Amino acid sequence: MSYRAPIADIAFSLRHVAGLDALAADGLFPDASADTVDAILEEAGRFATDKLAPLRRVGDTAGVTFADGKVTTAPGWREAYEAWTEGGWNALAAPAELGGQGLPLLLNAACAEMWNGASLAFGLAPLLTMGAVEALTTHASETLRKTYLDKLVKGTWTGTMNLTEPQAGSDLGALRARAERREDGSYRITGTKIFITYGEHDLTDNIVHLVLARLPDAPAGTRGISLFLVPKLLVNEDGSLGERNDVACAGVERKLGIHGSPTCTMTYGDKGGATGWLIGEEHKGLACMFTMMNNARLQVGLQGVAAAEGAYQQALSYARERRQGKAPGWTGEGMSPIVEHPDVRRMLLEMRAKTVAARGLCYQVAEALDRARTGADEAARQAAQHRAALLTPVAKAFATDIANEVASLGVQVHGGAGFIEETGAAQWMRDARITAIYEGTNGIQAIDLAMRKLSLEDGAVVRRTIGELRQSLATIARTNHLSAAVLRPLASAVDALESTTEWMLHAASSRPADALASATPYLRLFAVAAGGVALAREAEAAARAQAEGAEDAAHTLRVDTARFFAGQIAAGATGLAASVMEGADALGAGFGAAA
Amino acid sequence: MSYRAPIADIAFSLRHVAGLDALAADGLFPDASADTVDAILEEAGRFATDKLAPLRRVGDTAGVTFADGKVTTAPGWREAYEAWTEGGWNALAAPAELGGQGLPLLLNAACAEMWNGASLAFGLAPLLTMGAVEALTTHASETLRKTYLDKLVKGTWTGTMNLTEPQAGSDLGALRARAERREDGSYRITGTKIFITYGEHDLTDNIVHLVLARLPDAPAGTRGISLFLVPKLLVNEDGSLGERNDVACAGVERKLGIHGSPTCTMTYGDKGGATGWLIGEEHKGLACMFTMMNNARLQVGLQGVAAAEGAYQQALSYARERRQGKAPGWTGEGMSPIVEHPDVRRMLLEMRAKTVAARGLCYQVAEALDRARTGADEAARQAAQHRAALLTPVAKAFATDIANEVASLGVQVHGGAGFIEETGAAQWMRDARITAIYEGTNGIQAIDLAMRKLSLEDGAVVRRTIGELRQSLATIARTNHLSAAVLRPLASAVDALESTTEWMLHAASSRPADALASATPYLRLFAVAAGGVALAREAEAAARAQAEGAEDAAHTLRVDTARFFAGQIAAGATGLAASVMEGADALGAGFGAAA
C-alpha cells in the first residue's frame, strides 16, 4: 500500500502534545484558527497522499540521471514539484511580508512530516530551500534579500547547503574552500564540496547555493569561515536569469537510499572562480549556519517521524492482509491475519509507540521555535529559544534513531517478503538510514545536548523542562484516566532523567570525558522520558474523550500505545541511568593497538 | 578494507567459552588436537580472507543473472566455489565413513563464521548443502544415500530446501505442493516454491532439491507433509548425470541484500511432473526437517556473527584512519582519528561486545550439538541435545538481531560515507537484514523458546542452564580477576533471567497468551544474561593471562568488552524483566478497526 497522510494522528499530537491551540489563543498566530488548521491539514494530506506518495517508488527505482553535468530527476518529479510550489506549500510558514502565509512553524512541521512521509527524497528539496530562506532572512543584505528571497520563499528556485568537504565533515573547522574579495564587493569562490543534496537538478531553473568558505586572511578553524551565496545562474538587475556561474556538478553518489534526491559533488571555480556574495559578516559564517540549525535539525527529525510512520502504515496494512497460522483466541475462518499474533502486535505497537513519541517531541520543538519567533516579550522569546535549543538534539536524534529501528521492524513484520525490494518495506529502511547521519550525526546531537544545551542558563532550562514533565504527569494522574501501569514507569523515567541530568551537568563542567562518554545513552533516556510523557498526554486526552462518550477505536489505541511505551520502553530508563553514570569507565582503554 | 578472518578471537572463544579443548580431552574428537585445530583455523582463515572476501563486493554489484531459466553467478564465484570444495572445506564435519573429516561441528561453526564473514551470499550455498547432508544421513534410504551423499558431502553438488510457498511461510501447514506415488517407488512432484536459495545456479553441475509436498491422502496441516529428494538432473545407475528433471527456475528476486546468492521461484512439474524420492516416512516430512533445524538455525546465527564481525572490522578500520576534530586528551598532530572520540569508541565497543557475545552463544550451541552426536552415553547425548535445543533459538535470534544493530552502527561510524554504497559499510547492513527472517523469523524463534524449549524436561533444562551461568560467575568471582563493575550487572541479569523464566514456565502452561506476548523480550533477556557470562569468561581468561605476564592489547580489549557489555547492555536486564512480566497486558486491545 501507499503512504496516507495520518491527518487525525497529526492533529491529535498538534493539539494535545504541542499545544497548537494555545499558540492561537495566546494571540501569536491569530490566523491559525482551528478551522484554518484543519482545512490546511486536510489539503496538505490530500496533496501528500495523492500527488507526492506515488513519487516515492519511481524515485527509488529510476533514481536520478547524471550526464554532461546535468541531473535529471525521476519521471513525474518536476511536475509534482511545480504543482507543490503552485499550491503555496513552500511559503506556508514564511512571514507575510515575504509573500508567505505567516502560519506557525508547528503547522509547517506537520505538513513537512507529510511531504516526507510521501517521499523523503522529495521532502529534502524544500527542507533545504526553507533553510536558505531562514539564513537570508536573518543575515543577508537588503540587495541579496530582494534578489533571491521571493523566489526561494515561493520555491521557484531551490536552496542548497554547501558545508562538507572530503576532509571536513563533522569538523567544519577543517574546510578549505576559498573566497577572495573582488573590487565590486562580490567574492571569487573556489573549492570542492561533497554530499550536496539537490546540488544540481531539473526541478527549477535556478539553484541558490549557500557555501562555506575561507577568506585568505581568515583565522584557522571554525572562526575563519564565511558564508556565501552562489547562484547557479547569475541574476540580472531586472531579476531575469543571466549567464551561468562557475559552479558545476561533477557527479552524483550511488547511495543506500533516497535515490530520488541527487547527492552531488560540486566544484566551484573550475573556470577561474564562481561569483558569490557574502551573507552576514566575514568569518562569522558558522554563526549564520547555527541560527538556522535548530529548524534544519527539526526538519530532519520530522523526516525520521515520516519514515517511521510510513513503515508502520505499510507493516500494519500487510499484517492485516497476510494470513498465517492461528493466533491464540482466533475463532475466524482458516488462518489468522498475522496482526492477531502477539509477536506481530508487539512489533506494530513498538513501531507506533516510538513513532508517535518522536512526533510529539518534534512538534514540541516546532512550538518552541514559534514562541521564540513571536513570543509576547523578549523574556518569553528567550525562554522559548532556549527550550527549542535544548529539545532540538533530543528530537532530531531520537526521531531518526527510532526511524531506523521502526523501519527495520517494518521489514521484519513482512517476513521474507520484506527482503524483496518490490514489496517496498525495505525502501523505508534504506531511505531512513541517512537521517541519523546528516544535519549533524546523532553522536554530534548527543554531544551538543551534553556539552552545550544542558548548561543553558546554568542548567535552569533543563531543570525547568524536567519540572514540566513531572507537572504533566501529576496533572494526568489527577484525572484518573490512566492506570498506574502507564504512569508509574513514566514517573520512574523522569526520576532517572533528573538524577542523570544532575550527574551530566556536573560531569560536563568538571569531567568532560565522562559527559562525552555518556552523552548518547543520556540523550536516549531524555527522549524516552519526554516522549513517554507526550504519549501519556495523548492517552489522557483520548481516555477523557472516551469517558465523555466518544467511541473511536483510535482512542483505545492511543491509550494502548502509551501503556506499551511505558511498560516496554520507558521501563528501561533505570538501566539507562545506570549506564549513563558509568561515564568514561564504560569505554575502557580504547582501541589502541588491539584489533 | 576487506574482511580478515578474526582467527585469534575465534580461537579464544572456542577455547574459553565453548570448551573446544574439553571435547578433545573427553575423547569425543580424538583427531581435534589443539595443533590440528590451530592449523585448520589458520588455513580456513587464509582461504576466507584471500579467496572468498573479494567475492563479497562483486557479488553485490554484479549480482546474479537470470536468462532462459539459467542463473549465472557473479564473475569469480564458480572458480572460488571449486577451490573451496577442492580444499575439502565442505566435508570438514561430515563423518569419516561418508568421506568427511569427522571434525567437531564446533570447528565447522568457526569456519562457517569465516566463510560467511567473507561473503554471506557465498556462505549460503554450503549452509544449505550441509543441511541436505544431515537430512539424508539421518533419514534417507540406502539407495538415496549411496547416490547423493558423497557428492553433497564433497560439495560437488549443492543442496536446497524447498519449504516456502506464497501462502505458506511461517505456517508450513498451509503448503500445497503435491506428490503422487508412482509404481516404481518414485513420486511425481508438482507445485511452486518461492524464496529458494541457490535453487538454480552455475556453481555445480547438479542441484539436489529437498522438497516438502503433500500426498493425495495426506491429513491436513503439518501432519500431512512429506519430504522428497528431487534432483535437477536425474542420476544414472552408474552415478553419471542423466536427463533433466521437470523442475525449473522461473525467476530470481531483486533483494535488499545478499545479491550474490540467487533467490529463486522454482516450479515443479510444468511438463507433467518432476521425479522425486521420499526421504523418511510419508507424512513425516516435518519431523525430518526438524532434525536438521537446530544446525541450520545455528548456521544462520553464525551468519549474524559473521556480518557483525565484518561490519565491526570495517568500522574500526575507518575510525582509525578518518580524522575529525580533537578528542579529549588528544595530544597528537592535527585532528584526532575518530576512534579516539568517546561516542565513536562507544559505537565500536557496542559493536564488538554484541558480536563477541553472539559468537560465544553460537559456539556453545555447536558444542552441545557435538556432544549430542558423540557423547559417551545416551544420557549425556540426550542432555546435550536438550541443551542445544534450548540455546538454538536464543543464539539464532540474538546473533541475527545484533547483526542488524551492529551493521547499522557500522554505517553510523562512517558518517556520510556510510550511506554511499561504494564505501561498503551499507552492504553489511543490507546483507545482514535477511538473517533475522529466514530459517524461522526471530519472532518464531522466541515462540519456539517460550512454548517448546523452556518446558523440556519440565523446565529442568533451562534451570540447569541458568545454574551453570550462576556457577560460571561464581567461579570467575573467586579468581578476583574481574571487577564488580563487570560481575554485578551480570549477576543481576542472571537473577532477572531466573525470575522471568519461572514466570514464563508458568505462563506457557497456564496463560499461553502471556507467554507469547513476552517471548521476544524474554529471549533478549536470556541472550543478554548468557552472552554477558560468555564475555566474562573470555575476560577472566584474558585477565588471568595478563596476570601471568602475557602482554597483549587484545586481552585488555577483552576485559573492556565484558565491562561494556555488563554496564551498558546487561544493565538493562531488570527493565527487560519488568517488561516480560507485563505479559499480554502490554499489547492492549489490538489493531481491530483503528489505524
CSV table of C-alpha atoms in Angstrom, one decimal, chain A residues 9 57 60-61 165-172 174 195 253-258 263 312 316 320 322-326 328 335 339 342-343 345-346 348-349 352 404 408-409 411-412 415-422 426 429-434 436-437 441-444 447 485 513 516-521 553-554 556-557 560 563-564 567-569 571-572 574-576 578-580 582-595, chain B residues 9 57 60-61 165-172 174 195 253-258 263 312 316 320 322-326 328 335 339 342-343 345-346 348-349 352 404 408-409 411-412 415-422 426 429-434 436-437 441-444 447 485 513 516-521 553-554 556-557 560 563-564 567-569 571-572 574-576 578-580 582-595:
chain,number,residue,atom,x,y,z
A,9,ASP,CA,-3.0,11.4,14.5
A,57,ARG,CA,8.7,4.3,-5.7
A,60,ASP,CA,13.8,4.8,-5.8
A,61,THR,CA,13.9,2.7,-8.9
A,165,GLU,CA,34.4,18.7,2.0
A,166,PRO,CA,36.3,15.4,1.9
A,167,GLN,CA,38.4,16.2,4.9
A,168,ALA,CA,35.7,18.3,6.7
A,169,GLY,CA,32.6,16.6,7.8
A,170,SER,CA,31.6,16.8,11.4
A,171,ASP,CA,34.6,19.1,11.9
A,172,LEU,CA,33.9,22.1,9.7
A,174,ALA,CA,38.9,21.7,8.6
A,195,PHE,CA,27.4,15.3,-0.4
A,253,GLU,CA,26.6,9.5,-5.5
A,254,ARG,CA,25.2,5.9,-5.6
A,255,LYS,CA,23.5,5.7,-2.2
A,256,LEU,CA,21.8,3.2,0.0
A,257,GLY,CA,18.6,5.2,-0.1
A,258,ILE,CA,16.8,8.4,-1.0
A,263,THR,CA,23.6,14.0,-3.8
A,312,TYR,CA,4.3,1.5,10.3
A,316,LEU,CA,0.1,-2.7,9.6
A,320,ARG,CA,-4.0,-7.2,8.3
A,322,ARG,CA,-1.4,-11.6,5.3
A,323,ARG,CA,-2.7,-14.8,6.9
A,324,GLN,CA,-0.5,-17.4,8.6
A,325,GLY,CA,-1.3,-19.9,11.4
A,326,LYS,CA,-3.8,-19.4,14.1
A,328,PRO,CA,-4.5,-17.6,20.4
A,335,MET,CA,-5.6,-18.8,9.2
A,339,VAL,CA,-1.8,-8.8,13.1
A,342,PRO,CA,1.1,-11.5,19.8
A,343,ASP,CA,4.6,-11.1,18.5
A,345,ARG,CA,1.2,-7.0,17.5
A,346,ARG,CA,4.3,-6.3,19.7
A,348,LEU,CA,3.5,-3.0,15.4
A,349,LEU,CA,2.8,-1.4,18.8
A,352,ARG,CA,3.6,3.0,16.6
A,404,ASN,CA,15.8,3.2,11.7
A,408,SER,CA,13.7,-2.4,10.3
A,409,LEU,CA,10.8,-3.8,12.3
A,411,VAL,CA,10.7,-5.3,7.2
A,412,GLN,CA,10.5,-7.9,9.9
A,415,GLY,CA,8.9,-11.8,6.8
A,416,GLY,CA,10.7,-13.0,3.7
A,417,ALA,CA,8.6,-10.6,1.5
A,418,GLY,CA,10.2,-7.7,3.4
A,419,PHE,CA,13.6,-8.5,1.9
A,420,ILE,CA,12.3,-8.3,-1.6
A,421,GLU,CA,12.6,-4.8,-3.0
A,422,GLU,CA,9.3,-4.9,-4.9
A,426,ALA,CA,13.0,-2.2,2.6
A,429,MET,CA,14.7,1.3,5.9
A,430,ARG,CA,17.2,2.4,3.2
A,431,ASP,CA,15.7,5.9,3.0
A,432,ALA,CA,15.6,6.4,6.7
A,433,ARG,CA,19.2,5.4,7.3
A,434,ILE,CA,20.7,8.8,6.3
A,436,ALA,CA,20.6,9.7,11.7
A,437,ILE,CA,23.7,11.0,9.9
A,441,THR,CA,25.2,12.8,13.2
A,442,ASN,CA,23.3,11.6,16.2
A,443,GLY,CA,26.6,11.4,18.1
A,444,ILE,CA,27.0,15.1,17.4
A,447,ILE,CA,27.4,15.9,22.4
A,485,ALA,CA,0.8,0.7,34.5
A,513,ALA,CA,35.4,12.9,29.2
A,516,LEU,CA,31.1,12.8,26.3
A,517,ALA,CA,31.2,9.1,27.0
A,518,SER,CA,27.6,9.1,28.4
A,519,ALA,CA,26.1,11.6,26.0
A,520,THR,CA,24.4,9.0,23.8
A,521,PRO,CA,22.6,6.9,26.4
A,553,ALA,CA,-11.0,2.8,18.2
A,554,ALA,CA,-8.2,5.3,17.6
A,556,THR,CA,-8.2,2.9,22.6
A,557,LEU,CA,-5.1,2.6,20.5
A,560,ASP,CA,-2.6,1.2,24.5
A,563,ARG,CA,0.9,1.8,28.0
A,564,PHE,CA,3.2,-0.1,25.7
A,567,GLY,CA,5.9,-0.7,30.3
A,568,GLN,CA,8.1,-1.9,27.4
A,569,ILE,CA,10.4,1.1,26.6
A,571,ALA,CA,10.8,0.5,31.8
A,572,GLY,CA,14.4,0.5,30.6
A,574,THR,CA,16.7,3.0,35.2
A,575,GLY,CA,19.0,0.7,33.3
A,576,LEU,CA,19.9,3.5,31.0
A,578,ALA,CA,23.0,3.2,35.5
A,579,SER,CA,24.7,3.1,32.1
A,580,VAL,CA,25.0,6.9,31.9
A,582,GLU,CA,29.4,4.8,34.4
A,583,GLY,CA,30.9,7.6,32.4
A,584,ALA,CA,34.2,7.1,30.7
A,585,ASP,CA,34.9,4.0,32.7
A,586,ALA,CA,32.5,2.2,30.4
A,587,LEU,CA,34.7,2.8,27.4
A,588,GLY,CA,37.9,1.2,28.7
A,589,ALA,CA,41.3,1.8,27.4
A,590,GLY,CA,40.4,2.3,23.7
A,591,PHE,CA,41.3,0.5,20.6
A,592,GLY,CA,45.0,1.4,20.6
A,593,ALA,CA,46.9,-1.5,19.1
A,594,ALA,CA,44.3,-4.2,19.6
A,595,ALA,CA,42.1,-5.4,16.7
B,9,ASP,CA,39.3,-14.0,18.6
B,57,ARG,CA,31.7,-6.8,-3.5
B,60,ASP,CA,26.8,-7.4,-4.5
B,61,THR,CA,27.3,-5.2,-7.6
B,165,GLU,CA,5.0,-21.2,-1.0
B,166,PRO,CA,3.2,-17.9,-1.5
B,167,GLN,CA,0.6,-18.8,1.1
B,168,ALA,CA,2.8,-20.9,3.4
B,169,GLY,CA,5.7,-19.2,5.1
B,170,SER,CA,6.0,-19.4,8.8
B,171,ASP,CA,2.9,-21.6,8.7
B,172,LEU,CA,4.1,-24.7,6.7
B,174,ALA,CA,-0.7,-24.3,4.6
B,195,PHE,CA,12.4,-17.8,-1.9
B,253,GLU,CA,14.2,-12.0,-6.7
B,254,ARG,CA,15.6,-8.5,-6.6
B,255,LYS,CA,16.6,-8.3,-2.9
B,256,LEU,CA,17.8,-5.7,-0.4
B,257,GLY,CA,21.0,-7.7,0.1
B,258,ILE,CA,22.9,-10.9,-0.5
B,263,THR,CA,16.7,-16.5,-4.5
B,312,TYR,CA,32.9,-4.1,13.1
B,316,LEU,CA,37.2,0.1,13.2
B,320,ARG,CA,41.4,4.6,12.8
B,322,ARG,CA,39.5,9.0,9.4
B,323,ARG,CA,40.4,12.2,11.2
B,324,GLN,CA,38.0,14.8,12.5
B,325,GLY,CA,38.2,17.2,15.4
B,326,LYS,CA,40.1,16.8,18.6
B,328,PRO,CA,39.5,14.9,24.8
B,335,MET,CA,42.9,16.2,14.0
B,339,VAL,CA,38.4,6.2,17.1
B,342,PRO,CA,34.2,8.8,23.1
B,343,ASP,CA,31.0,8.5,21.1
B,345,ARG,CA,34.5,4.4,20.8
B,346,ARG,CA,31.1,3.7,22.4
B,348,LEU,CA,32.8,0.4,18.3
B,349,LEU,CA,32.7,-1.2,21.7
B,352,ARG,CA,32.4,-5.6,19.4
B,404,ASN,CA,21.4,-5.8,12.2
B,408,SER,CA,23.7,-0.2,11.3
B,409,LEU,CA,26.2,1.2,13.8
B,411,VAL,CA,27.2,2.7,8.8
B,412,GLN,CA,26.9,5.3,11.6
B,415,GLY,CA,29.1,9.2,8.9
B,416,GLY,CA,28.0,10.4,5.4
B,417,ALA,CA,30.4,8.0,3.7
B,418,GLY,CA,28.5,5.1,5.3
B,419,PHE,CA,25.5,6.0,3.1
B,420,ILE,CA,27.4,5.8,-0.1
B,421,GLU,CA,27.4,2.3,-1.5
B,422,GLU,CA,31.0,2.4,-2.7
B,426,ALA,CA,25.9,-0.4,3.9
B,429,MET,CA,23.6,-3.9,6.8
B,430,ARG,CA,21.7,-4.9,3.6
B,431,ASP,CA,23.2,-8.4,3.7
B,432,ALA,CA,22.5,-9.0,7.4
B,433,ARG,CA,18.9,-8.0,7.2
B,434,ILE,CA,17.6,-11.4,6.0
B,436,ALA,CA,16.7,-12.2,11.3
B,437,ILE,CA,14.0,-13.5,8.9
B,441,THR,CA,11.9,-15.4,11.8
B,442,ASN,CA,13.2,-14.2,15.2
B,443,GLY,CA,9.6,-14.0,16.3
B,444,ILE,CA,9.2,-17.7,15.6
B,447,ILE,CA,7.9,-18.6,20.4
B,485,ALA,CA,31.6,-3.4,37.6
B,513,ALA,CA,-1.2,-15.6,25.5
B,516,LEU,CA,3.5,-15.5,23.6
B,517,ALA,CA,3.3,-11.8,24.2
B,518,SER,CA,6.5,-11.8,26.2
B,519,ALA,CA,8.5,-14.2,24.2
B,520,THR,CA,10.6,-11.7,22.4
B,521,PRO,CA,11.9,-9.6,25.3
B,553,ALA,CA,46.4,-5.4,23.9
B,554,ALA,CA,43.7,-7.9,22.7
B,556,THR,CA,42.8,-5.6,27.6
B,557,LEU,CA,40.2,-5.2,25.0
B,560,ASP,CA,36.9,-3.8,28.4
B,563,ARG,CA,32.8,-4.5,31.2
B,564,PHE,CA,31.0,-2.6,28.5
B,567,GLY,CA,27.4,-2.0,32.4
B,568,GLN,CA,25.8,-0.8,29.2
B,569,ILE,CA,23.8,-3.7,27.9
B,571,ALA,CA,22.3,-3.2,32.9
B,572,GLY,CA,19.0,-3.2,31.0
B,574,THR,CA,15.9,-5.7,35.1
B,575,GLY,CA,14.0,-3.4,32.8
B,576,LEU,CA,13.5,-6.2,30.4
B,578,ALA,CA,9.7,-5.9,34.1
B,579,SER,CA,8.6,-5.8,30.5
B,580,VAL,CA,8.4,-9.5,30.2
B,582,GLU,CA,3.6,-7.5,31.8
B,583,GLY,CA,2.5,-10.3,29.5
B,584,ALA,CA,-0.4,-9.8,27.2
B,585,ASP,CA,-1.5,-6.7,29.1
B,586,ALA,CA,1.3,-4.9,27.3
B,587,LEU,CA,-0.3,-5.4,24.0
B,588,GLY,CA,-3.6,-3.8,24.6
B,589,ALA,CA,-6.7,-4.4,22.6
B,590,GLY,CA,-5.0,-5.0,19.3
B,591,PHE,CA,-5.4,-3.2,16.0
B,592,GLY,CA,-9.0,-4.0,15.3
B,593,ALA,CA,-10.6,-1.2,13.5
B,594,ALA,CA,-8.1,1.5,14.4
B,595,ALA,CA,-5.4,2.7,12.1
